[in-house]
PDB file of C-alpha atoms and ligand atoms in Angstrom:
ATOM      1  CA  MET A   1      16.708  65.376  42.269  1.00  0.00           C
ATOM      2  CA  PRO A   2      18.518  64.103  39.171  1.00  0.00           C
ATOM      3  CA  GLU A   3      19.238  60.416  39.135  1.00  0.00           C
ATOM      4  CA  PHE A   4      21.204  57.999  37.010  1.00  0.00           C
ATOM      5  CA  VAL A   5      20.014  54.446  36.565  1.00  0.00           C
ATOM      6  CA  VAL A   6      22.641  51.798  37.289  1.00  0.00           C
ATOM      7  CA  LEU A   7      21.606  48.202  36.526  1.00  0.00           C
ATOM      8  CA  GLY A   8      17.981  49.210  36.816  1.00  0.00           C
ATOM      9  CA  LEU A   9      18.512  50.991  40.138  1.00  0.00           C
ATOM     10  CA  PRO A  10      18.446  54.740  40.693  1.00  0.00           C
ATOM     11  CA  VAL A  11      21.430  56.625  42.099  1.00  0.00           C
ATOM     12  CA  HIS A  12      20.694  60.231  43.004  1.00  0.00           C
ATOM     13  CA  ILE A  13      23.234  62.699  41.731  1.00  0.00           C
ATOM     14  CA  SER A  14      24.356  65.485  44.054  1.00  0.00           C
ATOM     15  CA  ASN A  15      27.549  67.084  45.260  1.00  0.00           C
ATOM     16  CA  ASN A  16      26.063  67.628  48.716  1.00  0.00           C
ATOM     17  CA  TYR A  17      24.082  64.698  50.095  1.00  0.00           C
ATOM     18  CA  LEU A  18      24.108  66.131  53.613  1.00  0.00           C
ATOM     19  CA  LYS A  19      22.157  69.095  52.286  1.00  0.00           C
ATOM     20  CA  CYS A  20      19.634  66.690  50.727  1.00  0.00           C
ATOM     21  CA  VAL A  21      19.111  65.002  54.110  1.00  0.00           C
ATOM     22  CA  GLN A  22      18.862  68.374  55.881  1.00  0.00           C
ATOM     23  CA  GLU A  23      16.220  69.417  53.361  1.00  0.00           C
ATOM     24  CA  GLN A  24      14.194  66.240  54.028  1.00  0.00           C
ATOM     25  CA  LEU A  25      14.436  66.929  57.772  1.00  0.00           C
ATOM     26  CA  ARG A  26      13.352  70.518  57.284  1.00  0.00           C
ATOM     27  CA  LYS A  27      10.337  69.467  55.207  1.00  0.00           C
ATOM     28  CA  ARG A  28       9.468  66.778  57.813  1.00  0.00           C
ATOM     29  CA  GLU A  29       8.407  64.522  54.971  1.00  0.00           C
ATOM     30  CA  GLY A  30      10.380  61.494  56.065  1.00  0.00           C
ATOM     31  CA  ALA A  31      12.847  59.634  53.905  1.00  0.00           C
ATOM     32  CA  HIS A  32      14.590  56.329  53.419  1.00  0.00           C
ATOM     33  CA  VAL A  33      18.279  56.786  52.602  1.00  0.00           C
ATOM     34  CA  VAL A  34      19.917  53.831  50.835  1.00  0.00           C
ATOM     35  CA  THR A  35      23.694  53.733  50.574  1.00  0.00           C
ATOM     36  CA  ILE A  36      24.380  51.682  47.478  1.00  0.00           C
ATOM     37  CA  ASN A  37      27.534  49.791  46.565  1.00  0.00           C
ATOM     38  CA  SER A  38      28.255  47.067  44.012  1.00  0.00           C
ATOM     39  CA  GLU A  39      27.419  44.315  46.507  1.00  0.00           C
ATOM     40  CA  MET A  40      23.949  45.722  47.096  1.00  0.00           C
ATOM     41  CA  ALA A  41      23.413  46.449  43.389  1.00  0.00           C
ATOM     42  CA  MET A  42      24.260  42.828  42.530  1.00  0.00           C
ATOM     43  CA  GLN A  43      22.053  41.470  45.325  1.00  0.00           C
ATOM     44  CA  ALA A  44      19.193  43.519  43.909  1.00  0.00           C
ATOM     45  CA  GLN A  45      19.649  41.844  40.489  1.00  0.00           C
ATOM     46  CA  SER A  46      18.475  38.550  41.959  1.00  0.00           C
ATOM     47  CA  ASN A  47      16.264  39.956  44.732  1.00  0.00           C
ATOM     48  CA  SER A  48      13.388  41.884  43.211  1.00  0.00           C
ATOM     49  CA  GLU A  49      12.068  42.830  46.657  1.00  0.00           C
ATOM     50  CA  LEU A  50      15.342  44.596  47.444  1.00  0.00           C
ATOM     51  CA  ALA A  51      15.348  46.262  44.007  1.00  0.00           C
ATOM     52  CA  SER A  52      11.844  47.548  44.671  1.00  0.00           C
ATOM     53  CA  VAL A  53      12.812  49.065  48.053  1.00  0.00           C
ATOM     54  CA  ILE A  54      15.819  50.792  46.468  1.00  0.00           C
ATOM     55  CA  ARG A  55      13.653  52.192  43.659  1.00  0.00           C
ATOM     56  CA  LYS A  56      11.198  53.630  46.173  1.00  0.00           C
ATOM     57  CA  ALA A  57      13.813  55.204  48.475  1.00  0.00           C
ATOM     58  CA  GLU A  58      13.789  59.000  48.584  1.00  0.00           C
ATOM     59  CA  LEU A  59      17.587  59.151  48.477  1.00  0.00           C
ATOM     60  CA  VAL A  60      20.049  56.609  47.042  1.00  0.00           C
ATOM     61  CA  ILE A  61      23.640  57.701  47.547  1.00  0.00           C
ATOM     62  CA  PRO A  62      26.765  56.283  45.870  1.00  0.00           C
ATOM     63  CA  ASP A  63      28.501  54.594  48.797  1.00  0.00           C
ATOM     64  CA  GLY A  64      30.753  52.230  46.875  1.00  0.00           C
ATOM     65  CA  SER A  65      33.742  52.821  44.615  1.00  0.00           C
ATOM     66  CA  GLY A  66      32.398  50.487  41.896  1.00  0.00           C
ATOM     67  CA  VAL A  67      29.241  52.582  41.540  1.00  0.00           C
ATOM     68  CA  VAL A  68      31.174  55.880  41.558  1.00  0.00           C
ATOM     69  CA  LEU A  69      33.779  54.744  39.030  1.00  0.00           C
ATOM     70  CA  PHE A  70      31.033  53.500  36.756  1.00  0.00           C
ATOM     71  CA  LEU A  71      29.128  56.811  37.012  1.00  0.00           C
ATOM     72  CA  ARG A  72      32.316  58.699  36.198  1.00  0.00           C
ATOM     73  CA  SER A  73      32.912  56.462  33.185  1.00  0.00           C
ATOM     74  CA  GLN A  74      29.484  57.626  32.001  1.00  0.00           C
ATOM     75  CA  GLY A  75      30.494  61.278  32.293  1.00  0.00           C
ATOM     76  CA  ILE A  76      28.855  61.962  35.679  1.00  0.00           C
ATOM     77  CA  GLN A  77      31.289  63.914  37.811  1.00  0.00           C
ATOM     78  CA  ILE A  78      30.512  62.621  41.237  1.00  0.00           C
ATOM     79  CA  ASN A  79      32.384  61.851  44.438  1.00  0.00           C
ATOM     80  CA  ARG A  80      31.903  58.822  46.604  1.00  0.00           C
ATOM     81  CA  CYS A  81      29.696  59.461  49.621  1.00  0.00           C
ATOM     82  CA  PRO A  82      30.280  56.641  52.117  1.00  0.00           C
ATOM     83  CA  GLY A  83      27.127  56.078  54.158  1.00  0.00           C
ATOM     84  CA  ILE A  84      29.195  56.016  57.335  1.00  0.00           C
ATOM     85  CA  GLU A  85      30.478  59.541  56.671  1.00  0.00           C
ATOM     86  CA  LEU A  86      27.085  60.903  55.659  1.00  0.00           C
ATOM     87  CA  SER A  87      25.533  59.390  58.800  1.00  0.00           C
ATOM     88  CA  GLU A  88      28.236  60.953  61.003  1.00  0.00           C
ATOM     89  CA  ALA A  89      27.561  64.340  59.423  1.00  0.00           C
ATOM     90  CA  VAL A  90      23.820  63.838  59.986  1.00  0.00           C
ATOM     91  CA  VAL A  91      24.438  62.983  63.666  1.00  0.00           C
ATOM     92  CA  LYS A  92      26.540  66.148  64.065  1.00  0.00           C
ATOM     93  CA  PHE A  93      23.735  68.170  62.468  1.00  0.00           C
ATOM     94  CA  ALA A  94      21.225  66.447  64.770  1.00  0.00           C
ATOM     95  CA  SER A  95      23.201  67.495  67.839  1.00  0.00           C
ATOM     96  CA  GLU A  96      23.383  71.099  66.602  1.00  0.00           C
ATOM     97  CA  GLN A  97      19.662  71.193  65.851  1.00  0.00           C
ATOM     98  CA  LYS A  98      18.647  69.103  68.889  1.00  0.00           C
ATOM     99  CA  LEU A  99      16.973  66.494  66.704  1.00  0.00           C
ATOM    100  CA  PRO A 100      16.527  63.147  68.494  1.00  0.00           C
ATOM    101  CA  VAL A 101      18.406  60.152  67.084  1.00  0.00           C
ATOM    102  CA  PHE A 102      17.509  56.458  67.455  1.00  0.00           C
ATOM    103  CA  LEU A 103      19.970  53.583  66.874  1.00  0.00           C
ATOM    104  CA  ILE A 104      18.943  50.047  65.926  1.00  0.00           C
ATOM    105  CA  GLY A 105      21.431  47.274  65.130  1.00  0.00           C
ATOM    106  CA  GLY A 106      24.707  45.598  65.949  1.00  0.00           C
ATOM    107  CA  ALA A 107      25.608  43.080  68.627  1.00  0.00           C
ATOM    108  CA  ALA A 108      24.692  43.621  72.298  1.00  0.00           C
ATOM    109  CA  GLU A 109      26.289  46.748  73.798  1.00  0.00           C
ATOM    110  CA  VAL A 110      27.730  47.916  70.464  1.00  0.00           C
ATOM    111  CA  ALA A 111      25.199  50.701  69.855  1.00  0.00           C
ATOM    112  CA  LYS A 112      25.522  51.720  73.547  1.00  0.00           C
ATOM    113  CA  THR A 113      29.270  52.165  73.061  1.00  0.00           C
ATOM    114  CA  VAL A 114      28.576  54.206  69.932  1.00  0.00           C
ATOM    115  CA  VAL A 115      26.339  56.523  71.933  1.00  0.00           C
ATOM    116  CA  TYR A 116      28.949  56.801  74.676  1.00  0.00           C
ATOM    117  CA  ASN A 117      31.585  57.783  72.076  1.00  0.00           C
ATOM    118  CA  TRP A 118      29.269  60.281  70.380  1.00  0.00           C
ATOM    119  CA  GLU A 119      28.289  61.908  73.663  1.00  0.00           C
ATOM    120  CA  GLN A 120      31.950  62.804  74.223  1.00  0.00           C
ATOM    121  CA  LYS A 121      32.038  64.445  70.795  1.00  0.00           C
ATOM    122  CA  PHE A 122      28.545  65.936  70.687  1.00  0.00           C
ATOM    123  CA  PRO A 123      27.438  66.799  74.244  1.00  0.00           C
ATOM    124  CA  ASP A 124      24.097  68.182  72.990  1.00  0.00           C
ATOM    125  CA  LEU A 125      23.152  65.005  71.147  1.00  0.00           C
ATOM    126  CA  ALA A 126      19.649  63.788  72.040  1.00  0.00           C
ATOM    127  CA  ILE A 127      19.348  59.993  71.928  1.00  0.00           C
ATOM    128  CA  ALA A 128      15.758  58.768  71.701  1.00  0.00           C
ATOM    129  CA  GLY A 129      16.609  55.073  71.960  1.00  0.00           C
ATOM    130  CA  ILE A 130      19.178  52.308  71.440  1.00  0.00           C
ATOM    131  CA  TRP A 131      18.431  48.712  70.408  1.00  0.00           C
ATOM    132  CA  ASP A 132      20.817  45.974  69.413  1.00  0.00           C
ATOM    133  CA  GLY A 133      20.026  44.132  66.194  1.00  0.00           C
ATOM    134  CA  TYR A 134      19.287  40.696  67.621  1.00  0.00           C
ATOM    135  CA  PHE A 135      15.756  41.095  68.958  1.00  0.00           C
ATOM    136  CA  SER A 136      12.975  38.538  69.339  1.00  0.00           C
ATOM    137  CA  THR A 137       9.473  39.103  67.973  1.00  0.00           C
ATOM    138  CA  GLU A 138       8.297  40.186  71.448  1.00  0.00           C
ATOM    139  CA  GLN A 139      11.203  42.590  71.807  1.00  0.00           C
ATOM    140  CA  GLU A 140      10.492  43.919  68.332  1.00  0.00           C
ATOM    141  CA  ALA A 141       6.983  44.870  69.448  1.00  0.00           C
ATOM    142  CA  ASP A 142       8.529  46.881  72.345  1.00  0.00           C
ATOM    143  CA  LEU A 143      10.962  48.492  69.953  1.00  0.00           C
ATOM    144  CA  CYS A 144       8.109  49.559  67.659  1.00  0.00           C
ATOM    145  CA  GLU A 145       6.219  50.979  70.624  1.00  0.00           C
ATOM    146  CA  GLN A 146       9.268  52.973  71.706  1.00  0.00           C
ATOM    147  CA  LEU A 147       9.814  54.283  68.185  1.00  0.00           C
ATOM    148  CA  GLN A 148       6.227  55.411  67.886  1.00  0.00           C
ATOM    149  CA  ALA A 149       6.207  57.047  71.310  1.00  0.00           C
ATOM    150  CA  SER A 150       9.539  58.855  70.959  1.00  0.00           C
ATOM    151  CA  GLN A 151       9.195  60.009  67.322  1.00  0.00           C
ATOM    152  CA  PRO A 152      12.933  60.382  66.646  1.00  0.00           C
ATOM    153  CA  ARG A 153      13.836  62.504  63.627  1.00  0.00           C
ATOM    154  CA  ILE A 154      16.833  60.392  62.586  1.00  0.00           C
ATOM    155  CA  ILE A 155      16.843  56.589  62.760  1.00  0.00           C
ATOM    156  CA  LEU A 156      20.035  54.666  61.988  1.00  0.00           C
ATOM    157  CA  VAL A 157      19.409  50.997  61.197  1.00  0.00           C
ATOM    158  CA  GLY A 158      22.428  48.663  61.067  1.00  0.00           C
ATOM    159  CA  LEU A 159      21.038  45.177  60.460  1.00  0.00           C
ATOM    160  CA  GLY A 160      23.027  44.353  57.307  1.00  0.00           C
ATOM    161  CA  VAL A 161      21.752  44.266  53.726  1.00  0.00           C
ATOM    162  CA  PRO A 162      18.968  43.488  52.847  1.00  0.00           C
ATOM    163  CA  ARG A 163      17.417  43.031  56.304  1.00  0.00           C
ATOM    164  CA  GLN A 164      17.817  46.711  57.223  1.00  0.00           C
ATOM    165  CA  GLU A 165      16.217  47.876  53.943  1.00  0.00           C
ATOM    166  CA  PHE A 166      13.211  45.617  54.502  1.00  0.00           C
ATOM    167  CA  TRP A 167      12.976  46.620  58.150  1.00  0.00           C
ATOM    168  CA  ILE A 168      12.908  50.287  57.236  1.00  0.00           C
ATOM    169  CA  ARG A 169      10.298  49.687  54.524  1.00  0.00           C
ATOM    170  CA  ASP A 170       8.073  47.808  56.976  1.00  0.00           C
ATOM    171  CA  HIS A 171       8.404  50.190  59.925  1.00  0.00           C
ATOM    172  CA  ARG A 172       8.840  53.696  58.564  1.00  0.00           C
ATOM    173  CA  TYR A 173       5.115  54.333  58.977  1.00  0.00           C
ATOM    174  CA  LEU A 174       5.796  54.399  62.756  1.00  0.00           C
ATOM    175  CA  CYS A 175       7.837  57.602  62.394  1.00  0.00           C
ATOM    176  CA  PRO A 176       6.697  59.188  59.139  1.00  0.00           C
ATOM    177  CA  ASN A 177       8.655  62.419  59.717  1.00  0.00           C
ATOM    178  CA  ALA A 178      11.980  60.715  60.309  1.00  0.00           C
ATOM    179  CA  VAL A 179      14.949  60.180  58.052  1.00  0.00           C
ATOM    180  CA  TRP A 180      15.820  56.465  58.146  1.00  0.00           C
ATOM    181  CA  ILE A 181      19.325  55.455  57.075  1.00  0.00           C
ATOM    182  CA  GLY A 182      20.525  51.872  56.531  1.00  0.00           C
ATOM    183  CA  VAL A 183      24.041  51.973  57.972  1.00  0.00           C
ATOM    184  CA  GLY A 184      25.218  48.338  57.555  1.00  0.00           C
ATOM    185  CA  GLY A 185      28.162  47.601  59.826  1.00  0.00           C
ATOM    186  CA  SER A 186      28.835  51.250  60.750  1.00  0.00           C
ATOM    187  CA  PHE A 187      28.029  50.715  64.443  1.00  0.00           C
ATOM    188  CA  ASP A 188      30.963  48.281  64.591  1.00  0.00           C
ATOM    189  CA  ILE A 189      33.258  51.064  63.344  1.00  0.00           C
ATOM    190  CA  TRP A 190      31.800  53.864  65.489  1.00  0.00           C
ATOM    191  CA  SER A 191      32.055  51.654  68.576  1.00  0.00           C
ATOM    192  CA  GLY A 192      35.733  50.936  67.865  1.00  0.00           C
ATOM    193  CA  ARG A 193      35.022  47.219  67.467  1.00  0.00           C
ATOM    194  CA  LYS A 194      36.308  47.375  63.893  1.00  0.00           C
ATOM    195  CA  ILE A 195      38.609  49.801  62.129  1.00  0.00           C
ATOM    196  CA  ARG A 196      38.025  51.436  58.765  1.00  0.00           C
ATOM    197  CA  ALA A 197      40.642  51.256  56.015  1.00  0.00           C
ATOM    198  CA  PRO A 198      43.341  53.972  56.159  1.00  0.00           C
ATOM    199  CA  GLN A 199      42.453  57.166  54.306  1.00  0.00           C
ATOM    200  CA  TRP A 200      44.954  56.591  51.471  1.00  0.00           C
ATOM    201  CA  LEU A 201      43.298  53.269  50.617  1.00  0.00           C
ATOM    202  CA  ARG A 202      39.879  54.939  50.678  1.00  0.00           C
ATOM    203  CA  ASP A 203      41.170  57.747  48.457  1.00  0.00           C
ATOM    204  CA  HIS A 204      42.343  55.172  45.908  1.00  0.00           C
ATOM    205  CA  HIS A 205      39.058  53.232  45.916  1.00  0.00           C
ATOM    206  CA  LEU A 206      40.695  50.298  47.704  1.00  0.00           C
ATOM    207  CA  GLU A 207      38.652  50.160  50.903  1.00  0.00           C
ATOM    208  CA  TRP A 208      37.279  46.781  49.706  1.00  0.00           C
ATOM    209  CA  LEU A 209      40.831  45.371  49.632  1.00  0.00           C
ATOM    210  CA  TYR A 210      41.388  46.297  53.276  1.00  0.00           C
ATOM    211  CA  ARG A 211      38.042  44.708  54.216  1.00  0.00           C
ATOM    212  CA  LEU A 212      39.032  41.565  52.372  1.00  0.00           C
ATOM    213  CA  TYR A 213      42.365  41.456  54.220  1.00  0.00           C
ATOM    214  CA  LYS A 214      40.682  41.985  57.609  1.00  0.00           C
ATOM    215  CA  GLU A 215      37.665  39.757  56.946  1.00  0.00           C
ATOM    216  CA  PRO A 216      38.718  37.091  54.406  1.00  0.00           C
ATOM    217  CA  TRP A 217      35.400  35.290  54.936  1.00  0.00           C
ATOM    218  CA  ARG A 218      33.893  38.145  52.916  1.00  0.00           C
ATOM    219  CA  ALA A 219      35.685  36.957  49.756  1.00  0.00           C
ATOM    220  CA  ARG A 220      32.598  35.240  48.341  1.00  0.00           C
ATOM    221  CA  ARG A 221      30.386  38.254  48.965  1.00  0.00           C
ATOM    222  CA  MET A 222      33.004  40.542  47.480  1.00  0.00           C
ATOM    223  CA  LEU A 223      32.949  38.691  44.182  1.00  0.00           C
ATOM    224  CA  ALA A 224      30.007  41.021  43.631  1.00  0.00           C
ATOM    225  CA  LEU A 225      32.507  43.717  42.615  1.00  0.00           C
ATOM    226  CA  PRO A 226      33.889  41.945  39.482  1.00  0.00           C
ATOM    227  CA  HIS A 227      30.359  40.739  38.718  1.00  0.00           C
ATOM    228  CA  PHE A 228      29.146  44.331  38.934  1.00  0.00           C
ATOM    229  CA  VAL A 229      31.879  45.470  36.508  1.00  0.00           C
ATOM    230  CA  LEU A 230      30.896  42.716  34.053  1.00  0.00           C
ATOM    231  CA  ALA A 231      27.197  43.508  34.383  1.00  0.00           C
ATOM    232  CA  VAL A 232      27.540  47.257  33.791  1.00  0.00           C
ATOM    233  CA  THR A 233      29.977  46.700  30.924  1.00  0.00           C
ATOM    234  CA  SER A 234      27.615  44.308  29.210  1.00  0.00           C
ATOM    235  CA  GLN A 235      24.710  46.725  29.702  1.00  0.00           C
ATOM    236  CA  VAL A 236      26.732  49.569  28.178  1.00  0.00           C
ATOM    237  CA  ILE A 237      27.624  47.410  25.169  1.00  0.00           C
ATOM    238  CA  LYS A 238      23.981  46.373  24.702  1.00  0.00           C
ATOM    239  CA  GLN A 239      22.909  49.999  24.968  1.00  0.00           C
ATOM    240  CA  ALA A 240      25.529  51.079  22.410  1.00  0.00           C
ATOM    241  CA  ILE A 241      24.334  48.383  20.001  1.00  0.00           C
ATOM    242  CA  SER A 242      20.673  49.409  20.366  1.00  0.00           C
ATOM    243  CA  LYS A 243      21.687  53.016  19.837  1.00  0.00           C
ATOM    244  CA  LEU A 244      23.534  52.072  16.649  1.00  0.00           C
ATOM    245  CA  LEU A 245      20.437  50.251  15.491  1.00  0.00           C
ATOM    246  CA  GLY A 246      18.385  53.337  16.405  1.00  0.00           C
ATOM    247  CA  ARG A 247      16.247  51.556  18.942  1.00  0.00           C
ATOM    248  CA  SER A 248      17.117  53.311  22.172  1.00  0.00           C
ATOM    249  CA  ASN A 249      14.851  55.640  24.096  1.00  0.00           C
ATOM    250  CA  ALA A 250      16.536  54.966  27.407  1.00  0.00           C
ATOM    251  CA  LYS A 251      17.120  57.809  29.842  1.00  0.00           C
ATOM    252  CA  ASN A 252      20.724  56.720  30.317  1.00  0.00           C
ATOM    253  CA  PRO A 253      22.830  53.759  29.281  1.00  0.00           C
ATOM    254  CA  VAL A 254      22.342  51.463  32.234  1.00  0.00           C
TER     255      VAL A 254
HETATM  256  N1  UDP B   1      23.374  42.675  62.367  1.00  0.00           N
HETATM  257  C1  UDP B   1      22.357  42.852  63.280  1.00  0.00           C
HETATM  258  N2  UDP B   1      21.356  41.929  63.323  1.00  0.00           N
HETATM  259  C2  UDP B   1      21.310  40.857  62.477  1.00  0.00           C
HETATM  260  C3  UDP B   1      22.356  40.700  61.525  1.00  0.00           C
HETATM  261  C4  UDP B   1      23.377  41.636  61.500  1.00  0.00           C
HETATM  262  O1  UDP B   1      22.354  43.812  64.034  1.00  0.00           O
HETATM  263  O2  UDP B   1      20.377  40.063  62.568  1.00  0.00           O
HETATM  264  C5  UDP B   1      24.439  43.672  62.321  1.00  0.00           C
HETATM  265  C6  UDP B   1      25.816  43.112  62.571  1.00  0.00           C
HETATM  266  O3  UDP B   1      26.075  43.066  63.966  1.00  0.00           O
HETATM  267  C7  UDP B   1      26.678  44.139  61.863  1.00  0.00           C
HETATM  268  C8  UDP B   1      25.787  44.619  60.720  1.00  0.00           C
HETATM  269  O4  UDP B   1      24.477  44.181  61.026  1.00  0.00           O
HETATM  270  O5  UDP B   1      26.932  45.236  62.716  1.00  0.00           O
HETATM  271  C9  UDP B   1      26.150  44.043  59.359  1.00  0.00           C
HETATM  272  O6  UDP B   1      27.430  44.405  59.064  1.00  0.00           O
HETATM  273  P1  UDP B   1      28.039  44.235  57.615  1.00  0.00           P
HETATM  274  O7  UDP B   1      29.391  44.840  57.654  1.00  0.00           O
HETATM  275  O8  UDP B   1      27.915  42.806  57.159  1.00  0.00           O
HETATM  276  O9  UDP B   1      27.066  45.170  56.803  1.00  0.00           O
HETATM  277  P2  UDP B   1      26.763  45.222  55.261  1.00  0.00           P
HETATM  278  O10 UDP B   1      28.005  44.727  54.554  1.00  0.00           O
HETATM  279  O11 UDP B   1      25.563  44.347  55.075  1.00  0.00           O
HETATM  280  O12 UDP B   1      26.474  46.662  55.045  1.00  0.00           O
END
C-alpha cells in the first residue's frame, strides 16, 4: 500500500481503511494497526522504540487532524480516519462475519460496559475475552493464556500510547492471525464514561480543543500539536533547500 513518510514515520494512504483491515482478516496474515496523531508522532521523535514499532506496523492510519492537514499540504488528498471510528466499523464487520473480538484495556468494568453496549447494537457479536488494563504480572500470564487459547481475530488494546504499541509488539505472536488495533482511550468513549467532541468540531479539525476543555490536564501533552507543526515545517524547508542544491533523493519531503 502506498505510504507517505511524516517525520520519519510511515502513514499509509488509502480512501478505505476498513477495506484494508478486511483484506488483512481475509488473508489471515495478522496485522498491527497504529492510529497516528501528532502526539504520537512527536513521542516517536524522542522514543526510538516507539518509532520502530510504528515503522513495522502493517497499517498506520491518519487518526489526527495535524497529520491529515500536513498530508493535504503536501498534495495528498486524504480524509482523517479516527481510530475509534475505524475500530467501530471493524467490530460491526466482526459481528456480521462472526469473527471473535477480544478487548484489553481501560479501568475495571469499562470494557465490560463496552461489550454490554455493543451487544445491544450487534446481537451476533462474538466476544472472546475482556480484560481491564490494570493487570499484575500474574494476571498478565492468564491473559496471555486466554488469548492463545481463544485465538480471537480482532484484538482491541486500549492501554494508552506507547504502552499499547509495545504490548501489541510483544504479544502478537500469541495470535498471529489476528488484527491488533491500539485504541487509546476509546473504551472510555464506547462505555459512555467520556463523550467525544460534537461532530461540527470534529469536522473542523477541532476535536483537540474539546479534549483540552474537558481534560485541561492534557495541556502539556497537547503541546505536541504546535511542536508537530514546527517540526514538519522545518523538515519541509530543509527538504526544499536540499532540492534547490540538487541533493535530494528522498521519497517524499518529510
Ligand atoms: N490505561 C490502561 N492501563 C494503563 C494505563 C492506561 O488500561 O496502565 C487506559 C486508560 O484507562 C484509558 C487509556 O488507557 O482508557 C488511555 O487513554 P488516553 O485517552 O490517555 O489514550 P491516548 O491519548 O494515549 O490514546
